[in-house]
XYZ file of C-alpha atoms in Angstrom:
540
model
C 97.224 103.800 162.061
C 96.927 103.950 165.855
C 99.156 106.883 166.813
C 98.923 110.554 165.942
C 100.383 113.816 167.166
C 99.124 117.004 168.760
C 99.203 119.974 166.367
C 97.533 122.774 168.342
C 96.354 123.341 171.901
C 93.850 126.051 172.804
C 92.622 125.435 176.329
C 90.439 122.305 176.232
C 90.524 122.324 172.412
C 93.217 120.098 170.911
C 93.818 119.566 167.198
C 95.313 116.240 166.145
C 96.904 114.882 162.961
C 97.980 111.431 161.859
C 95.043 109.334 163.025
C 93.152 107.788 160.130
C 89.677 106.299 160.502
C 88.665 108.250 163.602
C 84.976 108.424 164.487
C 82.989 111.181 166.124
C 82.857 110.866 169.930
C 85.808 108.445 169.960
C 87.971 108.580 173.070
C 91.666 109.497 172.839
C 94.640 109.796 175.170
C 96.753 112.910 174.722
C 100.437 113.290 175.424
C 102.681 111.469 177.824
C 100.212 111.985 180.700
C 97.406 110.271 178.767
C 94.869 113.072 179.095
C 91.391 111.818 178.119
C 89.788 113.625 175.193
C 86.811 113.086 172.916
C 86.660 113.703 169.165
C 84.174 116.491 168.364
C 84.992 117.342 164.727
C 86.708 115.739 161.727
C 88.084 117.632 158.740
C 90.278 115.844 156.220
C 93.241 114.388 158.052
C 92.798 116.587 161.100
C 90.592 115.969 164.140
C 89.413 118.315 166.874
C 89.008 116.939 170.377
C 87.816 118.323 173.699
C 90.112 117.432 176.582
C 88.648 116.459 179.926
C 91.755 117.404 181.897
C 93.846 120.529 182.300
C 95.985 120.842 179.164
C 98.724 123.031 180.621
C 102.078 121.589 179.508
C 100.621 119.653 176.568
C 102.744 120.564 173.550
C 102.465 120.184 169.778
C 104.245 117.051 168.660
C 103.247 114.938 171.661
C 101.753 111.520 170.843
C 98.042 110.748 170.705
C 96.626 107.259 171.184
C 93.164 106.187 170.088
C 91.129 103.930 172.356
C 88.573 102.851 169.706
C 85.630 103.371 172.049
C 83.412 106.278 173.116
C 83.527 108.025 176.469
C 82.098 105.403 178.815
C 81.439 104.892 182.522
C 82.633 101.838 184.420
C 79.540 100.499 186.168
C 79.601 97.884 188.893
C 79.294 97.232 192.645
C 80.545 99.845 195.062
C 79.308 102.949 193.266
C 76.972 103.962 196.094
C 78.721 105.764 198.901
C 81.518 106.934 196.605
C 82.670 110.300 195.292
C 83.776 110.505 191.668
C 84.977 113.048 189.147
C 83.087 113.943 185.984
C 84.323 110.806 184.199
C 83.278 108.532 187.099
C 86.834 108.007 188.295
C 86.966 107.579 192.091
C 88.345 110.497 194.083
C 88.840 108.470 197.268
C 92.535 108.145 197.972
C 93.469 110.756 195.357
C 95.926 113.534 196.117
C 94.683 116.841 197.505
C 95.622 118.450 194.186
C 94.555 116.245 191.305
C 97.251 115.843 188.689
C 96.175 115.582 185.044
C 96.025 112.096 183.618
C 93.596 109.339 182.794
C 94.776 106.871 185.431
C 93.170 106.503 188.839
C 93.900 103.777 191.399
C 91.907 100.609 190.696
C 89.393 99.464 193.294
C 91.174 96.663 195.192
C 88.038 95.330 196.907
C 86.558 91.909 196.281
C 82.788 91.427 196.321
C 80.610 88.615 197.638
C 78.688 87.214 194.676
C 75.686 84.913 195.114
C 74.398 83.222 191.931
C 70.671 83.233 191.277
C 70.121 81.590 187.883
C 70.459 77.997 186.744
C 73.125 77.089 184.203
C 71.558 76.197 180.872
C 68.839 78.837 181.110
C 68.376 81.156 178.161
C 68.945 84.726 179.311
C 68.801 88.123 177.703
C 69.654 91.760 178.481
C 68.542 92.734 181.968
C 67.987 89.232 183.291
C 69.381 88.759 186.793
C 72.383 86.474 187.207
C 72.861 86.951 190.930
C 73.470 89.517 193.637
C 76.336 91.178 195.487
C 75.503 91.407 199.172
C 78.235 93.706 200.450
C 78.005 96.611 197.984
C 75.996 98.887 200.257
C 72.496 99.130 201.724
C 70.907 98.787 198.289
C 71.094 95.207 197.023
C 73.344 95.127 193.987
C 71.826 92.976 191.257
C 74.165 91.549 188.644
C 72.339 91.733 185.319
C 73.035 90.506 181.814
C 74.526 93.543 180.012
C 72.705 95.101 177.058
C 73.477 93.355 173.788
C 74.280 89.973 175.391
C 71.869 87.037 175.169
C 71.822 83.277 174.711
C 72.377 80.168 176.787
C 73.971 80.550 180.216
C 76.961 78.269 179.726
C 78.608 78.805 183.122
C 78.008 80.650 186.384
C 80.571 80.969 189.149
C 79.646 79.573 192.581
C 79.073 81.786 195.592
C 82.275 83.452 196.675
C 84.354 86.608 196.599
C 85.513 88.000 193.261
C 87.252 91.075 191.948
C 84.905 93.304 189.977
C 86.646 92.594 186.668
C 86.608 88.800 187.098
C 84.113 86.931 184.873
C 81.294 85.405 186.897
C 79.239 84.071 183.976
C 79.599 82.923 180.388
C 76.661 83.497 178.045
C 76.860 81.876 174.635
C 80.646 82.240 174.710
C 80.624 85.831 176.052
C 82.144 86.364 179.490
C 80.279 88.642 181.896
C 82.013 90.306 184.851
C 80.610 92.183 187.819
C 81.441 95.429 186.009
C 80.613 96.661 182.539
C 81.217 99.780 180.479
C 78.492 101.932 178.970
C 78.766 105.040 176.724
C 77.534 107.937 178.821
C 75.935 109.825 175.931
C 73.806 106.848 174.909
C 70.661 106.084 176.948
C 70.586 102.539 178.290
C 67.906 100.485 176.501
C 64.732 99.151 178.091
C 61.866 96.971 176.818
C 58.912 99.181 177.767
C 58.296 102.713 178.952
C 55.569 103.044 181.583
C 53.403 106.003 182.541
C 54.497 107.686 185.755
C 51.763 107.607 188.384
C 53.283 107.838 191.890
C 54.671 111.090 193.323
C 58.244 111.480 194.479
C 57.877 112.495 198.132
C 60.542 115.108 198.903
C 59.545 116.048 202.445
C 59.180 119.705 201.403
C 55.601 120.904 201.875
C 55.556 123.452 199.076
C 56.673 120.777 196.626
C 54.706 117.746 197.802
C 51.431 119.558 198.498
C 51.372 122.251 195.802
C 53.861 121.536 192.980
C 54.522 117.781 193.032
C 56.820 115.767 190.800
C 56.251 112.192 189.685
C 58.754 109.378 189.994
C 60.194 109.316 186.510
C 59.489 113.005 185.961
C 61.748 115.997 185.338
C 61.865 119.288 187.224
C 63.802 122.507 186.906
C 64.809 124.842 189.743
C 65.692 128.273 188.313
C 66.805 130.983 190.676
C 69.378 133.723 191.026
C 72.324 133.782 193.385
C 71.287 133.603 197.047
C 67.759 132.310 196.486
C 68.458 128.938 198.095
C 68.850 126.529 195.156
C 71.627 124.495 196.713
C 69.889 124.125 200.078
C 66.637 123.057 198.404
C 68.454 120.483 196.272
C 70.284 119.216 199.330
C 66.968 118.794 201.140
C 65.587 116.784 198.238
C 68.717 114.624 198.199
C 68.442 114.003 201.933
C 64.765 113.276 202.291
C 63.193 112.115 199.019
C 61.896 108.544 198.942
C 64.090 107.332 196.089
C 66.226 104.208 196.467
C 69.424 105.733 195.030
C 70.465 109.385 194.831
C 72.934 110.616 192.201
C 74.138 114.103 193.150
C 76.034 115.879 190.361
C 77.951 118.948 191.491
C 78.498 120.514 188.090
C 80.667 123.621 188.226
C 79.510 124.796 191.643
C 81.813 126.008 194.404
C 83.880 123.404 196.176
C 82.844 124.513 199.665
C 79.172 123.912 198.810
C 79.894 120.394 197.649
C 82.022 119.765 200.724
C 79.039 120.784 202.880
C 76.813 118.350 200.970
C 79.251 115.487 201.541
C 79.663 116.313 205.234
C 75.914 116.468 205.852
C 75.174 113.268 203.948
C 77.804 111.483 206.031
C 76.157 112.660 209.260
C 72.528 111.995 208.350
C 70.893 108.720 209.313
C 69.104 106.908 206.529
C 65.514 106.355 207.750
C 65.285 103.199 205.623
C 68.375 101.366 206.807
C 69.521 103.142 209.949
C 72.964 103.618 208.386
C 74.440 106.650 206.695
C 72.433 108.373 203.987
C 75.678 108.772 202.039
C 75.862 104.995 201.634
C 73.097 105.016 199.031
C 74.241 108.223 197.336
C 76.557 108.483 194.347
C 78.296 111.860 194.242
C 79.801 113.185 191.012
C 82.009 116.091 192.055
C 83.098 118.435 189.298
C 83.541 121.769 191.010
C 84.309 125.158 189.496
C 88.070 124.732 189.905
C 88.148 121.412 188.015
C 88.520 121.055 184.214
C 85.657 122.831 182.484
C 84.895 120.204 179.837
C 84.519 117.527 182.488
C 81.453 119.497 183.574
C 79.918 118.732 180.207
C 80.546 115.012 180.688
C 79.503 114.909 184.356
C 75.813 115.445 183.571
C 75.748 112.424 181.273
C 77.836 110.386 183.699
C 75.341 111.008 186.496
C 72.269 110.015 184.474
C 74.055 106.904 183.176
C 74.658 105.759 186.770
C 70.990 106.411 187.551
C 69.895 104.332 184.549
C 72.183 101.522 185.720
C 70.331 101.304 189.048
C 66.990 101.870 187.331
C 67.608 98.701 185.339
C 67.994 96.841 188.651
C 64.448 97.886 189.546
C 65.172 100.917 191.720
C 63.752 104.433 191.815
C 66.648 106.841 191.294
C 66.940 110.616 191.420
C 69.531 112.683 189.561
C 70.176 116.106 191.086
C 72.214 118.341 188.777
C 73.581 121.530 190.328
C 73.681 123.247 187.967
C 72.844 122.826 184.290
C 73.825 126.467 183.690
C 77.478 125.617 184.358
C 77.132 122.676 181.973
C 75.727 124.997 179.296
C 78.575 127.464 179.899
C 81.066 124.676 179.178
C 79.261 124.016 175.889
C 79.430 127.713 175.077
C 83.120 128.011 175.840
C 84.098 125.080 173.666
C 81.792 126.204 170.841
C 83.481 129.607 170.829
C 86.922 128.010 170.657
C 86.042 125.906 167.595
C 84.439 128.887 165.888
C 80.878 127.552 165.887
C 78.204 130.040 164.850
C 76.795 131.409 168.118
C 73.106 131.652 168.873
C 71.426 133.704 171.597
C 73.879 135.033 174.214
C 76.715 133.083 172.589
C 75.340 129.628 173.389
C 75.661 127.030 170.612
C 72.688 126.528 168.333
C 72.335 122.958 169.593
C 71.716 123.992 173.226
C 67.992 123.211 173.099
C 68.635 119.794 171.560
C 71.261 119.005 174.204
C 68.877 119.957 177.021
C 66.103 117.877 175.492
C 68.389 114.848 175.148
C 69.320 115.136 178.821
C 65.845 115.566 180.309
C 64.230 112.931 178.107
C 66.371 110.303 179.849
C 64.034 110.664 182.815
C 61.206 108.164 182.931
C 59.701 105.053 184.452
C 60.397 101.800 182.639
C 59.675 98.083 182.859
C 62.516 95.613 182.466
C 62.838 91.837 182.230
C 61.520 89.810 185.137
C 58.809 92.320 185.959
C 61.213 94.804 187.509
C 60.120 98.428 187.335
C 62.418 101.367 187.923
C 62.542 105.080 187.331
C 64.918 107.976 186.793
C 63.779 111.365 188.081
C 65.841 114.387 187.042
C 65.968 117.632 189.019
C 68.160 120.258 187.399
C 69.070 123.620 188.886
C 69.427 126.636 186.610
C 71.520 129.627 187.673
C 70.496 132.479 185.338
C 72.958 135.394 185.343
C 71.486 138.293 187.269
C 68.370 136.244 187.984
C 67.158 136.780 184.397
C 64.615 133.995 183.878
C 64.303 134.818 180.166
C 67.875 133.792 179.346
C 68.338 130.801 176.971
C 69.102 127.988 179.441
C 66.075 128.775 181.615
C 63.763 129.366 178.656
C 64.754 126.187 176.823
C 64.633 124.053 179.973
C 61.020 124.995 180.642
C 60.083 123.421 177.308
C 61.296 119.986 178.377
C 60.236 119.638 182.028
C 56.786 119.092 183.483
C 57.518 120.679 186.854
C 58.996 124.112 187.510
C 60.069 125.331 190.946
C 60.969 128.988 190.424
C 62.838 130.575 193.311
C 61.863 134.173 194.055
C 64.452 136.701 195.189
C 61.915 138.777 197.150
C 60.880 135.718 199.145
C 64.525 134.873 199.818
C 65.248 138.443 200.937
C 62.283 138.159 203.311
C 63.874 134.974 204.730
C 61.014 132.843 203.386
C 62.537 129.448 202.591
C 62.129 127.443 200.470
C 61.699 130.545 198.304
C 59.496 128.741 195.772
C 57.269 131.256 194.019
C 53.649 130.111 193.988
C 52.921 132.487 191.093
C 55.905 131.482 188.942
C 55.914 127.728 189.544
C 53.779 124.928 188.168
C 53.340 121.170 187.982
C 51.667 119.647 184.948
C 51.284 116.381 186.842
C 49.049 117.627 189.670
C 46.054 115.772 188.227
C 47.956 112.489 188.093
C 49.257 112.982 191.624
C 45.753 113.776 192.876
C 44.442 110.550 191.344
C 47.267 108.583 192.983
C 46.546 110.055 196.410
C 42.819 109.411 195.937
C 43.591 105.740 195.510
C 46.067 105.660 198.372
C 44.177 107.032 201.334
C 44.027 110.811 200.725
C 41.079 111.672 198.456
C 41.249 115.336 199.486
C 44.736 116.023 198.090
C 43.592 117.615 194.807
C 41.000 119.866 196.447
C 43.518 120.872 199.104
C 46.168 121.820 196.535
C 43.646 123.737 194.427
C 42.405 125.699 197.419
C 45.930 126.660 198.473
C 46.784 127.975 195.013
C 43.526 129.945 194.911
C 44.054 131.413 198.374
C 47.613 132.486 197.578
C 46.603 134.111 194.292
C 43.727 135.982 195.946
C 45.972 137.138 198.804
C 48.550 138.439 196.312
C 45.841 140.357 194.440
C 44.491 141.933 197.619
C 47.983 142.706 198.948
C 48.562 145.064 196.037
C 45.283 146.808 196.831
C 46.062 146.928 200.544
C 49.358 148.650 199.784
C 47.384 151.474 198.144
C 44.475 151.988 200.513
C 45.617 150.170 203.648
C 44.409 146.811 204.925
C 42.050 148.456 207.432
C 40.064 149.984 204.554
C 39.242 146.592 203.045
C 35.931 144.822 203.726
C 35.902 141.974 206.211
C 35.916 139.045 203.718
C 38.921 140.519 201.893
C 40.783 140.931 205.173
C 40.077 137.266 205.933
C 41.484 136.366 202.504
C 44.657 138.330 203.315
C 44.831 136.519 206.646
C 44.489 133.147 204.920
C 47.340 133.922 202.535
C 49.565 135.001 205.412
C 48.802 131.872 207.436
C 49.541 129.648 204.446
C 52.852 131.383 203.818
C 54.053 131.482 207.399
C 52.540 128.322 208.883
C 52.658 125.982 205.904
C 54.914 126.972 202.994
C 57.871 128.086 205.101
C 60.037 125.225 206.298
C 63.171 125.194 208.426
C 65.891 123.023 206.870
C 67.928 123.233 210.083
C 65.187 121.996 212.407
C 65.159 118.265 213.224
C 61.383 118.470 213.500
C 60.697 120.542 210.382
C 63.392 119.552 207.886
C 61.220 116.671 206.663
C 57.429 116.722 206.552
C 55.511 113.567 205.699
C 52.469 113.866 203.405
C 50.118 113.035 206.283
C 51.584 115.811 208.402
C 51.397 118.249 205.470
C 47.721 117.400 204.995
C 47.007 117.940 208.693
C 48.777 121.335 208.712
C 46.938 122.496 205.606
C 43.583 121.396 207.021
C 44.371 123.230 210.255
C 45.035 126.455 208.305
C 41.796 125.974 206.384
C 39.878 125.466 209.640
C 41.279 128.692 211.084
C 40.443 130.640 207.908
C 36.937 129.175 207.724
C 36.240 129.970 211.395
C 37.609 133.494 210.909
C 35.255 133.994 207.984
C 32.327 132.810 210.085
C 33.201 135.227 212.898
C 33.512 138.179 210.508
C 30.244 137.245 208.808
C 28.614 137.163 212.263
C 29.652 140.766 212.901
C 32.964 140.327 214.745
C 35.423 143.138 213.821
C 38.123 141.859 211.416
C 40.837 143.403 213.580
C 39.779 141.301 216.546
C 39.843 138.151 214.419
C 43.321 138.986 213.140
C 44.533 139.459 216.708
C 43.110 136.083 217.690
C 45.082 134.323 214.946
C 48.355 136.203 215.527
C 51.049 134.757 217.784
C 51.388 136.436 221.183
């Protein structure tokens, strides 16, 4: 039986009758408008589905069609440079006010395909069939889809083809430039590799103190106004990944509009073109359907895995996972699920783990290596870092960049707290730098952390007795902490000279601060009054 009817509508929750043989996570179309929905529960002859569009106007008795497939993303050339909704439907050319419905205009473009494999060769998942040269600054590699293998029976000659036209036949199976993949299912790979190289973000506090590996996962918790969005935008603009996937999940529309405008204006240092041309933007703002937020996270990481399989380093920036978790909580409350802490569903921790574990560095066929790095923002209500989303996320990431409200109020940006942040991969990063021309990285990072901790300890004492009452060496330690904060950790995102800082420049700045602190200590030890030394190091 292929048609059912709507029985009850409660916001994004829709109950359906009359569809036999439904499976969990199967995709449906609701009503005359064909609203996309996904089956989330089955009970007897009734199914519960979560709708990914606004359900206003959907009435009991309207027809329901089953699509006999899970929620999937359409992957192919032309993704980079585009803006999509939470289901990876293009927003270019759409109306100002999006009307509910599953249909979006099809991409009318044809792509230039160049074959790269001989007919008769035995191929398997991930093997390269050819390339598309006009799909953006990143070479688009046409690969054998997962689950397809055998003899290459036919391969189309070089020419221009629509993305849904078959370009190859493998053991009787036709392969087009595009393919579909279920967003909740990680794309397979032959081997997982250890991550060894750092992801260079251009932000000194991250690269020099709390680094992240390519293929790693990081969380950015911080309350309202602490600078999460600006920090994530800086990472998107300047990190040395090949492809950026920016997921605006439930954030304000004006913030996402600023991101799109800035990406369009920035010059890509690799290609000289627009940085936006190698960025995939998934826009699901706060005024768009709430359950599409839940899907947008998986959509973004699926796109990243697609480019990872081509051999590229990709970065997924999710802003923010708190809005994603709130969508889970809202739907769980509507279906009457037993709530856990603060009303979140009991499966929140498992859902977070399943998302972050899709980060990693892998090896594919043909010797290609690629990675997916995930950076997820967390927006705890009231800045409470003990709330469930923040607490659970810290269990599954190896790097934590905690944003401090006091630093933000003092106009210290990025407001990354050196006492509340960590990177479990600092040792690996230090080994990588030691083998790539900077053997002093680990010692430099360790000294900065030590200096900042000592300065914080002495600052509390100085507040009680006054800095002038401290001995000379302690006053030099306070001076060192201040110089590190003001001359190194602070960074101006609006300055053309300071928005990006290369690792070599970061090392030189840190060494300069160390030289000043060391010389100050020598002068104080030689009998020079600490006040005079502090005046020498202060700006005029």
